[in-house]
Amino acid sequence: MDNNEKENQLLPFHFEWHSVLRDVILNLWCVALCMVIGFLGVYIAQKSVYQPVYESSAIISVTAQTGNNSVFTNLSQSKQMAGVLTRVLVQPSVRIKAEEYAGRELSGTLTAELISGTNFVTVKAVSSDPEQAFLLVNSVIKSYPEYKEQMFANGVIKVLDSPELPSVPTARISNRWRLRAAGIMAIFSLALIVLLSLYRDTVKTKRDFEENIDSNLLGIIPHQKKYFSLSEYLKSKKKGVLIDSGLHISLQFIENCRHIANRLRFVRSQSGNKVFVFTSVIENEGKSTCASNIALCLGNNGYKVLIIDLDLRRPAVYKLFEKEPGEITEFAKVIAGSLDIEDYPLTDTKMPNVKMALNTMNHNEVLRYVERDNLKRIFDYYKKKFDFIIVDAAPLAADSSVTNIAACADKTVFIVRTDRAQVASVNEAIRTVEHTGGDIAGCVLNDVYPESSLFGAVSTGSYRSRYGYGKYNHYGNYGKYGSYGKYGKYGKYGNYGKYGNYGKYGSYGRYQNTYLRTGEPEVEEQPGNEGIPERENTADRPEAMPVREIDFSVYNKNDSEGSV
């Protein structure tokens, strides 16, 4: 058990970084909307309870006139008189005098405060009306001669700072609280998005599949980048990912496709099955890409392979192979009976032993002809001519006729893309196929991103981690018994791997030349190789076509960055 698996077992959920990141990016508009709601909510709340307050003030000085020439004595008496004045100014009688001077009733609150250590008094008037605040403090100051002679016969009052009409309220609505509310709403929305992503009941990792899906796992296909720079993305059209397309396909992607193809070869060797239907639960799970690449891997092994596109609603195989609709005869004509199957021209691929029966348009009117007897007749005809028949069917949720196709085929393979269909939907689709007469070969977990661990380990959880390129690269490059390893020049018993080039017992694989039909003798199975199919006896099948090998030189230089 690696560190990543130990870490995930400590959590109540399976953390898959790409799923969370994708959900955050796709829902950034929700984050922005929550920020706007928080900002406007605080603004509206402040506006509803906020009352503007205006303040007008003046500063006056009180000086005692005595016959004493002592500065200290005069200052002390001036402070005492100023203190008395602060209490006098807030008396109701002073306010009455001020209103008589202003000639009207004045609203607002009047305060007087002695500036500490001085004989200065600050007079303030606070009101919701700026004019009322100004008039109140100004009237108090202007009317002071009427009571000055009565209270301060020996004192002089001077205005040091005259009042002014206030133009802005003293307590304004602060943007700080609005920004804080927007930030809090952003954090809350992000946390909610992350939690919903983590607890969404979909298959995100291999461990999710093993714990929740009622089927065996045929293999894992890692995520494959189509473009490696912005210029490539802008200049290139959207192309399908095919192992012979000339794109920078990672070696890991190719190895995993070949591993799944090898599993189908094993099924065929055990039961003689030839027709394999590839379907999914919902759309955009990558079933067409997976089916096409596995067919190419089988063709690269020398088998005669036929790809049939039976997704009559949204055919996509012709786009993957970049075929123009004008050069293709619709296979729907064969299904509908308007064209004899013997007269149907199959479409060629770059491999002479891989043919295709394609559709390029929607054929809803043909769906009623997708019956078991009709399909069985088609499959039986092509079984005599091909070693493998790979059928690309529609998603089960989009077309109920898939159950008829699955019932007539030998095996059904479900493509499960990470973080797409609900676990319950996947299991229900598997049971539906089984209950209608289909035989499930297993599932392929597609578009798997590498799992990042807090302990620093990185694992794809795939076939690659066992045969090189994993944490310890057991039996592969840079691992034990591998390149730069123990007991040999760059590996044990051979170059770059155990018993052969770049892997265990062979070139890029477990058995040397097992994947290529070169006519060399079989390698005897070693302990620990149980479950890996032996080479089949080719005497009971048509003569194999010439092998077209893939040029791996274009993959090696980009292998380290193939899966992101």
Coordinates of C-alpha atoms in Angstrom, one line a residue:
M1 CA 0.0 0.0 0.0
D2 CA 1.5 3.3 -1.0
N3 CA 1.4 6.6 0.9
N4 CA -1.4 7.9 -1.2
E5 CA -3.7 5.0 -0.4
K6 CA -2.9 5.3 3.3
E7 CA -3.7 9.0 3.2
N8 CA -7.1 8.4 1.5
Q9 CA -8.1 5.8 4.0
L10 CA -7.8 8.4 6.7
L11 CA -10.3 10.6 5.0
P12 CA -14.1 10.1 4.8
F13 CA -13.9 10.9 1.0
H14 CA -11.5 10.3 -1.8
F15 CA -9.6 13.5 -2.8
E16 CA -9.0 13.9 -6.5
W17 CA -7.4 17.2 -7.2
H18 CA -8.4 17.6 -10.8
S19 CA -12.1 17.0 -10.0
V20 CA -12.1 19.7 -7.3
L21 CA -10.1 22.1 -9.5
R22 CA -12.4 21.6 -12.4
D23 CA -15.5 22.2 -10.3
V24 CA -14.0 25.4 -8.9
I25 CA -13.2 26.7 -12.3
L26 CA -16.6 25.8 -13.8
N27 CA -18.3 27.5 -10.8
L28 CA -16.3 30.7 -10.6
W29 CA -19.4 32.5 -11.7
C30 CA -21.2 31.3 -8.6
V31 CA -18.3 32.6 -6.5
A32 CA -18.5 36.0 -8.2
L33 CA -22.3 36.0 -7.8
C34 CA -22.0 35.3 -4.1
M35 CA -19.5 38.1 -3.7
V36 CA -21.9 40.5 -5.4
I37 CA -24.7 39.3 -3.1
G38 CA -22.6 39.9 0.0
F39 CA -21.5 43.3 -1.1
L40 CA -25.0 44.5 -2.1
G41 CA -26.5 42.8 1.0
V42 CA -24.4 44.9 3.4
Y43 CA -24.9 48.0 1.3
I44 CA -28.7 47.6 1.4
A45 CA -28.6 46.8 5.2
Q46 CA -26.5 49.9 5.8
K47 CA -28.8 52.1 3.7
S48 CA -31.9 50.8 5.5
V49 CA -30.7 51.5 9.0
Y50 CA -28.2 54.3 8.4
Q51 CA -29.1 57.9 9.3
P52 CA -26.7 60.5 8.2
V53 CA -25.4 62.7 11.1
Y54 CA -23.9 66.2 10.5
E55 CA -21.7 68.0 13.0
S56 CA -20.7 71.7 13.3
S57 CA -18.2 72.9 15.9
A58 CA -16.5 76.0 17.2
I59 CA -13.6 76.7 19.6
I60 CA -13.8 79.5 22.1
S61 CA -11.4 80.7 24.8
V62 CA -12.2 82.0 28.2
T63 CA -9.7 84.5 29.8
A64 CA -10.0 85.9 33.3
Q65 CA -9.4 89.6 33.9
T66 CA -7.9 90.1 37.4
G67 CA -5.6 92.6 38.9
N68 CA -3.1 89.9 39.7
N69 CA -0.1 90.0 37.4
S70 CA 0.7 86.3 38.1
V71 CA 0.4 84.4 34.9
F72 CA -0.2 81.1 36.8
T73 CA -3.0 82.7 38.8
N74 CA -4.7 84.1 35.6
L75 CA -4.4 80.8 33.8
S76 CA -5.8 78.9 36.7
Q77 CA -8.8 81.2 37.0
S78 CA -9.3 81.0 33.2
K79 CA -9.4 77.2 33.4
Q80 CA -11.9 77.4 36.2
M81 CA -14.1 79.8 34.2
A82 CA -13.8 77.6 31.1
G83 CA -14.9 74.6 33.1
V84 CA -17.9 76.5 34.4
L85 CA -18.7 77.6 30.8
T86 CA -18.9 74.0 29.6
R87 CA -21.6 73.3 32.1
V88 CA -23.5 76.5 31.4
L89 CA -23.6 76.0 27.6
V90 CA -25.6 72.8 27.8
Q91 CA -28.3 74.3 30.0
P92 CA -31.8 74.6 28.6
S93 CA -31.8 78.4 29.2
V94 CA -28.8 78.8 26.8
R95 CA -30.6 76.8 24.1
I96 CA -33.7 79.0 24.6
K97 CA -31.6 82.1 24.1
A98 CA -30.1 80.6 21.0
E99 CA -33.5 79.8 19.5
E100 CA -34.6 83.3 20.2
Y101 CA -31.5 84.6 18.4
A102 CA -32.1 82.3 15.4
G103 CA -35.8 83.1 15.4
R104 CA -36.9 79.5 15.1
E105 CA -36.8 76.2 16.9
L106 CA -33.5 74.3 16.5
S107 CA -33.1 70.5 16.4
G108 CA -30.0 68.7 17.4
T109 CA -27.8 68.0 20.4
L110 CA -25.4 70.5 21.8
T111 CA -22.3 69.6 23.7
A112 CA -19.4 71.5 25.2
E113 CA -16.0 70.0 26.1
L114 CA -13.0 71.5 27.8
I115 CA -9.7 70.8 26.0
S116 CA -7.5 69.3 28.7
G117 CA -4.8 71.6 30.2
T118 CA -6.2 74.7 28.4
N119 CA -8.8 77.3 28.8
F120 CA -10.3 76.4 25.4
V121 CA -13.8 75.0 25.0
T122 CA -15.1 73.1 22.0
V123 CA -18.8 73.6 21.3
K124 CA -20.4 71.0 19.0
A125 CA -23.9 70.7 17.6
V126 CA -25.0 67.3 16.1
S127 CA -28.1 67.0 13.9
S128 CA -29.5 65.0 11.0
D129 CA -29.8 68.4 9.2
P130 CA -26.5 70.1 8.4
E131 CA -28.2 73.5 8.5
Q132 CA -29.7 72.9 11.9
A133 CA -26.3 71.8 13.3
F134 CA -24.7 75.0 12.1
L135 CA -27.4 77.3 13.3
L136 CA -27.5 75.8 16.7
V137 CA -23.8 76.2 17.5
N138 CA -23.6 79.6 15.8
S139 CA -26.7 80.9 17.7
V140 CA -25.2 79.8 21.0
I141 CA -22.0 81.6 20.3
K142 CA -23.6 84.8 19.0
S143 CA -26.0 85.0 22.0
Y144 CA -23.4 84.7 24.7
P145 CA -23.1 88.5 25.4
E146 CA -26.6 88.3 27.0
Y147 CA -25.5 86.0 29.8
K148 CA -21.8 86.8 29.8
E149 CA -22.3 89.9 32.0
Q150 CA -24.4 87.9 34.5
M151 CA -21.9 85.0 34.9
F152 CA -18.5 86.2 33.8
A153 CA -18.3 89.9 34.6
N154 CA -14.5 89.6 34.9
G155 CA -14.0 87.2 31.9
V156 CA -13.4 87.6 28.2
I157 CA -14.8 85.1 25.7
K158 CA -13.3 85.0 22.2
V159 CA -14.2 82.8 19.2
L160 CA -11.0 81.1 18.0
D161 CA -12.6 78.9 15.3
S162 CA -15.9 79.8 13.9
P163 CA -18.5 77.2 13.0
E164 CA -19.0 76.1 9.3
L165 CA -21.9 74.5 7.5
P166 CA -21.1 70.8 7.2
S167 CA -21.2 69.3 3.7
V168 CA -20.7 65.6 4.5
P169 CA -21.9 63.4 7.4
T170 CA -19.5 62.5 10.1
A171 CA -20.5 58.8 10.1
R172 CA -20.5 57.5 6.5
I173 CA -21.1 54.0 5.2
S174 CA -17.7 52.3 5.0
N175 CA -16.7 50.2 2.1
R176 CA -14.6 48.0 4.4
W177 CA -17.7 46.1 5.7
R178 CA -18.9 45.6 2.1
L179 CA -15.6 44.2 1.0
R180 CA -15.4 42.0 4.1
A181 CA -18.9 40.6 3.3
A182 CA -17.9 39.9 -0.3
G183 CA -14.7 38.1 0.9
I184 CA -16.7 36.0 3.4
M185 CA -19.2 35.0 0.8
A186 CA -16.4 34.1 -1.6
I187 CA -14.8 31.8 1.0
F188 CA -18.1 30.3 1.9
S189 CA -19.1 29.5 -1.8
L190 CA -15.6 28.0 -2.5
A191 CA -15.9 25.8 0.6
L192 CA -19.3 24.7 -0.5
I193 CA -18.1 23.9 -4.0
V194 CA -15.2 21.9 -2.7
L195 CA -17.4 19.9 -0.2
L196 CA -20.0 19.1 -2.9
S197 CA -17.2 18.0 -5.2
L198 CA -15.6 15.8 -2.6
Y199 CA -18.8 14.1 -1.6
R200 CA -20.3 13.8 -5.0
D201 CA -21.2 10.1 -5.6
T202 CA -19.2 9.5 -8.8
V203 CA -16.2 7.4 -9.6
K204 CA -13.1 9.6 -9.3
T205 CA -10.3 7.1 -8.7
K206 CA -9.5 3.4 -9.0
R207 CA -10.3 2.9 -5.3
D208 CA -13.8 4.5 -5.9
F209 CA -14.4 2.0 -8.7
E210 CA -13.3 -1.1 -6.7
E211 CA -15.4 -0.1 -3.7
N212 CA -18.6 1.0 -5.5
I213 CA -19.0 -0.6 -8.9
D214 CA -20.4 -4.1 -9.3
S215 CA -18.1 -5.2 -12.1
N216 CA -14.4 -6.0 -12.7
L217 CA -12.0 -3.4 -13.9
L218 CA -10.4 -4.3 -17.3
G219 CA -8.0 -1.4 -17.2
I220 CA -7.3 2.3 -16.7
I221 CA -6.8 4.9 -19.4
P222 CA -4.9 8.0 -18.2
H223 CA -5.7 11.5 -19.2
Q224 CA -4.0 12.5 -22.4
K225 CA -3.2 16.0 -23.3
K226 CA -4.0 17.0 -26.9
Y227 CA -2.0 20.2 -26.9
F228 CA 1.2 21.2 -25.1
S229 CA 1.2 24.9 -25.7
L230 CA -1.2 27.8 -26.3
S231 CA 0.0 28.1 -29.9
E232 CA -0.8 24.5 -30.6
Y233 CA -4.2 24.9 -29.2
L234 CA -4.9 28.0 -31.2
K235 CA -3.5 26.6 -34.5
S236 CA -4.9 23.1 -34.3
K237 CA -8.4 21.9 -34.8
K238 CA -10.0 19.7 -32.2
K239 CA -8.7 16.2 -33.0
G240 CA -9.4 12.8 -31.5
V241 CA -6.7 11.1 -29.5
L242 CA -5.6 8.0 -31.5
I243 CA -2.3 6.2 -31.0
D244 CA -1.5 6.5 -34.7
S245 CA -2.6 10.1 -35.1
G246 CA 0.9 11.6 -35.0
L247 CA 0.1 13.6 -31.9
H248 CA 2.4 13.5 -28.9
I249 CA 0.7 10.5 -27.3
S250 CA 2.3 9.4 -24.1
L251 CA 3.8 6.0 -23.8
Q252 CA 1.7 5.4 -20.7
F253 CA -1.5 6.0 -22.7
I254 CA -0.4 3.5 -25.4
E255 CA 0.7 0.9 -22.8
N256 CA -2.6 1.0 -21.0
C257 CA -4.6 0.7 -24.2
R258 CA -2.5 -2.3 -25.2
H259 CA -3.0 -3.8 -21.8
I260 CA -6.8 -3.6 -22.2
A261 CA -6.5 -5.0 -25.7
N262 CA -4.5 -7.8 -24.2
R263 CA -7.3 -8.6 -21.8
L264 CA -9.8 -8.8 -24.7
R265 CA -7.3 -11.2 -26.5
F266 CA -7.4 -13.3 -23.3
V267 CA -11.2 -13.4 -23.3
R268 CA -11.2 -14.5 -27.0
S269 CA -8.6 -17.2 -26.3
Q270 CA -10.7 -18.6 -23.5
S271 CA -14.2 -18.4 -25.0
G272 CA -13.8 -17.6 -28.6
N273 CA -15.7 -14.3 -28.3
K274 CA -15.2 -11.9 -31.1
V275 CA -17.8 -9.2 -30.8
F276 CA -17.2 -6.6 -28.1
V277 CA -19.7 -3.7 -27.6
F278 CA -18.3 -0.5 -26.1
T279 CA -20.9 1.7 -24.4
S280 CA -21.3 4.1 -21.5
V281 CA -23.9 5.4 -19.1
I282 CA -24.1 9.0 -20.3
E283 CA -22.5 11.0 -23.2
N284 CA -19.0 12.3 -23.3
E285 CA -17.4 9.5 -21.4
G286 CA -14.9 8.7 -24.2
K287 CA -16.3 5.4 -25.4
S288 CA -15.6 6.1 -29.1
T289 CA -11.9 7.1 -28.4
C290 CA -11.4 4.1 -26.1
A291 CA -13.0 1.6 -28.6
S292 CA -11.0 3.0 -31.5
N293 CA -7.6 2.9 -29.7
I294 CA -8.2 -0.6 -28.4
A295 CA -9.1 -1.7 -32.0
L296 CA -5.9 -0.1 -33.3
C297 CA -3.9 -2.0 -30.6
L298 CA -5.4 -5.3 -31.7
G299 CA -4.7 -4.4 -35.3
N300 CA -1.1 -3.6 -34.5
N301 CA -0.9 -7.1 -33.1
G302 CA -1.8 -8.5 -36.5
Y303 CA -5.4 -9.2 -35.9
K304 CA -8.1 -8.5 -38.5
V305 CA -10.3 -5.9 -36.8
L306 CA -13.6 -4.3 -37.8
I307 CA -14.9 -1.2 -36.1
I308 CA -18.7 -0.7 -36.4
D309 CA -20.3 2.6 -35.4
L310 CA -23.7 1.7 -34.1
D311 CA -24.3 5.1 -32.3
L312 CA -27.1 6.0 -34.7
R313 CA -27.9 9.2 -33.0
R314 CA -24.5 10.8 -32.7
P315 CA -21.9 8.9 -34.7
A316 CA -18.3 10.0 -33.9
V317 CA -15.9 7.4 -35.1
Y318 CA -15.5 9.0 -38.6
K319 CA -14.5 12.3 -36.9
L320 CA -11.8 10.5 -34.9
F321 CA -10.3 9.0 -38.0
E322 CA -10.8 12.3 -39.9
K323 CA -13.0 10.9 -42.6
E324 CA -15.1 13.1 -44.8
P325 CA -18.8 12.2 -45.0
G326 CA -18.7 12.1 -48.8
E327 CA -16.3 9.2 -48.9
I328 CA -18.4 7.0 -46.5
T329 CA -21.3 4.8 -47.3
E330 CA -23.8 4.9 -44.4
F331 CA -23.9 1.6 -42.5
A332 CA -27.4 2.4 -41.5
K333 CA -28.5 1.3 -45.0
V334 CA -27.3 -2.2 -44.1
I335 CA -29.2 -2.2 -40.9
A336 CA -32.4 -0.9 -42.6
G337 CA -32.1 -3.5 -45.3
S338 CA -31.8 -1.1 -48.2
L339 CA -28.2 -2.3 -49.0
D340 CA -27.0 -5.9 -48.9
I341 CA -24.2 -6.5 -46.4
E342 CA -22.1 -8.2 -49.2
D343 CA -22.2 -5.0 -51.2
Y344 CA -21.3 -2.6 -48.3
P345 CA -17.9 -1.1 -48.9
L346 CA -15.9 -0.9 -45.6
T347 CA -13.8 2.2 -44.9
D348 CA -10.0 1.8 -44.7
T349 CA -7.7 3.0 -42.0
K350 CA -3.9 3.5 -41.9
M351 CA -3.7 -0.1 -40.9
P352 CA -4.6 -2.5 -43.8
N353 CA -6.0 -5.1 -41.3
V354 CA -8.3 -2.6 -39.6
K355 CA -11.6 -1.7 -41.4
M356 CA -14.6 0.4 -40.4
A357 CA -18.3 0.4 -41.0
L358 CA -19.4 4.0 -40.3
N359 CA -22.2 6.4 -40.1
T360 CA -21.9 10.2 -40.4
M361 CA -25.4 11.5 -39.6
N362 CA -28.3 11.0 -37.3
H363 CA -30.4 7.9 -38.2
N364 CA -33.3 7.9 -35.7
E365 CA -35.5 6.4 -38.4
V366 CA -33.3 3.3 -38.4
L367 CA -33.5 2.6 -34.7
R368 CA -36.6 0.4 -35.2
Y369 CA -34.5 -2.0 -37.3
V370 CA -32.0 -2.5 -34.5
E371 CA -33.5 -5.9 -33.6
R372 CA -31.7 -8.9 -32.3
D373 CA -32.3 -11.1 -35.4
N374 CA -31.0 -8.4 -37.7
L375 CA -27.9 -7.7 -35.5
K376 CA -27.1 -11.3 -35.1
R377 CA -27.2 -11.7 -38.9
I378 CA -24.7 -8.8 -39.3
F379 CA -22.4 -10.0 -36.6
D380 CA -22.4 -13.6 -37.8
Y381 CA -21.4 -12.4 -41.3
Y382 CA -18.5 -10.3 -40.1
K383 CA -17.3 -13.0 -37.6
K384 CA -16.3 -15.1 -40.6
K385 CA -14.0 -12.3 -41.9
F386 CA -12.5 -10.7 -38.8
D387 CA -10.8 -11.8 -35.6
F388 CA -12.3 -8.9 -33.6
I389 CA -15.4 -6.8 -34.1
I390 CA -15.4 -3.6 -32.0
V391 CA -18.8 -2.0 -31.8
D392 CA -19.2 1.6 -30.7
A393 CA -22.8 1.8 -29.3
A394 CA -24.7 4.8 -28.0
P395 CA -24.8 5.6 -24.3
L396 CA -27.4 3.5 -22.5
A397 CA -29.2 6.6 -21.1
A398 CA -29.6 8.0 -24.6
D399 CA -30.7 4.9 -26.6
S400 CA -32.6 1.9 -25.2
S401 CA -31.7 -0.1 -28.3
V402 CA -28.2 -0.6 -26.8
T403 CA -29.6 -3.5 -24.8
N404 CA -30.4 -5.3 -28.1
I405 CA -26.9 -4.7 -29.4
A406 CA -25.4 -6.0 -26.1
A407 CA -27.6 -9.1 -26.2
C408 CA -26.4 -10.0 -29.7
A409 CA -22.7 -9.3 -29.0
D410 CA -20.4 -11.7 -27.2
K411 CA -19.2 -9.2 -24.5
T412 CA -20.1 -5.7 -23.4
V413 CA -17.5 -3.2 -22.1
F414 CA -18.6 -0.2 -20.1
I415 CA -16.5 3.0 -20.4
V416 CA -16.7 4.9 -17.1
R417 CA -15.1 8.3 -17.2
T418 CA -13.9 9.7 -13.9
D419 CA -16.3 12.0 -12.1
R420 CA -19.1 11.9 -14.7
A421 CA -21.9 9.4 -14.1
Q422 CA -23.3 8.6 -10.7
V423 CA -22.3 5.4 -9.0
A424 CA -25.9 4.3 -8.8
S425 CA -26.4 5.0 -12.5
V426 CA -23.4 2.9 -13.5
N427 CA -24.5 -0.1 -11.4
E428 CA -28.0 0.2 -12.7
A429 CA -26.8 0.3 -16.3
I430 CA -24.7 -2.9 -15.7
R431 CA -27.7 -4.7 -14.2
T432 CA -29.9 -3.6 -17.1
V433 CA -27.5 -5.1 -19.7
E434 CA -27.2 -8.3 -17.7
H435 CA -31.0 -8.6 -17.2
T436 CA -31.6 -8.2 -21.0
G437 CA -29.3 -10.9 -22.0
G438 CA -26.0 -9.1 -22.3
D439 CA -22.7 -10.4 -20.9
I440 CA -20.4 -7.9 -19.2
A441 CA -16.7 -8.3 -19.8
G442 CA -15.9 -5.4 -17.4
C443 CA -15.3 -1.7 -17.3
V444 CA -12.6 0.7 -18.4
L445 CA -11.9 3.7 -16.2
N446 CA -11.2 6.5 -18.5
D447 CA -9.5 9.9 -18.2
V448 CA -7.7 9.2 -15.0
Y449 CA -5.5 11.9 -13.6
P450 CA -2.5 11.2 -11.4
E451 CA -3.3 11.2 -7.7
S452 CA -1.3 13.7 -5.6
S453 CA -0.5 12.8 -2.1
L454 CA 0.3 15.0 0.9
F455 CA 3.2 12.7 1.6
G456 CA 4.7 13.5 -1.8
A457 CA 4.0 10.3 -3.6
V458 CA 2.4 10.5 -7.0
S459 CA 0.6 7.5 -8.5
T460 CA -1.7 6.9 -11.4
G461 CA -3.1 3.8 -9.9
S462 CA -2.7 2.1 -13.3
Y463 CA -0.9 -0.7 -15.1
R464 CA 2.0 1.7 -15.6
S465 CA 2.8 1.9 -11.9
R466 CA 3.4 -1.9 -11.8
Y467 CA 5.6 -2.2 -14.8
G468 CA 7.7 0.9 -14.5
Y469 CA 7.0 4.7 -14.1
G470 CA 5.4 4.2 -10.7
K471 CA 6.9 5.2 -7.4
Y472 CA 9.4 2.3 -7.2
N473 CA 9.1 1.3 -10.8
H474 CA 9.2 -2.4 -9.9
Y475 CA 10.4 -4.5 -12.8
G476 CA 10.8 -1.4 -15.0
N477 CA 13.0 1.6 -15.7
Y478 CA 14.9 3.1 -12.8
G479 CA 13.5 0.5 -10.4
K480 CA 14.6 -2.6 -8.7
Y481 CA 16.0 -5.0 -11.3
G482 CA 15.5 -2.3 -14.0
S483 CA 17.4 0.5 -15.6
Y484 CA 20.4 1.5 -13.5
G485 CA 19.4 -1.2 -11.1
K486 CA 21.0 -4.3 -9.7
Y487 CA 22.8 -7.1 -11.5
G488 CA 23.4 -5.7 -14.9
K489 CA 24.2 -2.9 -17.3
Y490 CA 21.3 -0.6 -17.0
G491 CA 19.1 -3.4 -15.7
K492 CA 18.9 -7.0 -14.7
Y493 CA 19.7 -9.5 -17.5
G494 CA 19.4 -7.0 -20.2
N495 CA 19.1 -3.5 -21.4
Y496 CA 16.7 -1.2 -19.7
G497 CA 14.6 -3.8 -17.9
K498 CA 14.4 -7.3 -16.6
Y499 CA 15.0 -10.0 -19.3
G500 CA 14.6 -7.5 -22.1
N501 CA 14.3 -4.0 -23.4
Y502 CA 12.3 -1.5 -21.4
G503 CA 10.3 -3.9 -19.4
K504 CA 9.9 -7.4 -18.1
Y505 CA 10.5 -10.1 -20.7
G506 CA 10.2 -7.9 -23.7
S507 CA 10.2 -4.6 -25.5
Y508 CA 7.9 -2.2 -23.7
G509 CA 5.9 -5.1 -22.2
R510 CA 6.0 -8.2 -20.1
Y511 CA 6.8 -10.8 -22.8
Q512 CA 9.2 -10.0 -25.6
N513 CA 7.4 -9.7 -28.9
T514 CA 4.2 -11.0 -27.4
Y515 CA 2.3 -8.0 -28.8
L516 CA 3.8 -8.3 -32.2
R517 CA 3.2 -11.4 -34.3
T518 CA 6.8 -11.9 -35.6
G519 CA 6.7 -15.7 -35.6
E520 CA 9.3 -16.0 -32.8
P521 CA 8.9 -18.8 -30.2
E522 CA 6.7 -18.2 -27.2
V523 CA 8.3 -17.3 -23.9
E524 CA 7.5 -19.7 -21.1
E525 CA 5.4 -18.1 -18.4
Q526 CA 7.3 -17.3 -15.2
P527 CA 6.0 -17.4 -11.6
G528 CA 4.0 -14.3 -10.8
N529 CA 2.6 -14.0 -14.4
E530 CA -0.7 -15.7 -13.8
G531 CA -3.6 -14.1 -15.5
I532 CA -1.5 -12.9 -18.5
P533 CA -2.7 -14.7 -21.7
E534 CA -0.4 -16.9 -23.6
R535 CA -0.1 -16.5 -27.3
E536 CA -2.9 -18.1 -29.2
N537 CA -2.6 -20.8 -31.7
T538 CA -3.0 -19.0 -35.0
A539 CA -3.9 -22.2 -36.9
D540 CA -7.6 -21.9 -36.2
R541 CA -8.0 -18.4 -37.5
P542 CA -7.4 -16.6 -40.8
E543 CA -3.9 -15.8 -41.7
A544 CA -2.7 -12.7 -39.9
M545 CA -2.2 -9.5 -41.9
P546 CA 1.2 -7.9 -42.1
V547 CA 2.1 -6.0 -38.9
R548 CA 2.3 -2.2 -39.0
E549 CA 4.3 -1.1 -36.0
I550 CA 3.9 2.2 -34.4
D551 CA 6.9 4.6 -34.5
F552 CA 7.5 5.1 -30.7
S553 CA 10.3 7.7 -31.3
V554 CA 7.7 10.5 -31.3
Y555 CA 6.4 9.3 -28.0
N556 CA 9.6 8.8 -26.0
K557 CA 10.6 12.4 -25.9
N558 CA 7.2 13.4 -24.5
D559 CA 6.5 10.5 -22.3
S560 CA 7.4 12.3 -19.1
E561 CA 4.7 14.9 -19.7
G562 CA 2.1 12.7 -21.3
S563 CA -0.5 12.6 -18.5
V564 CA -1.5 15.6 -16.6

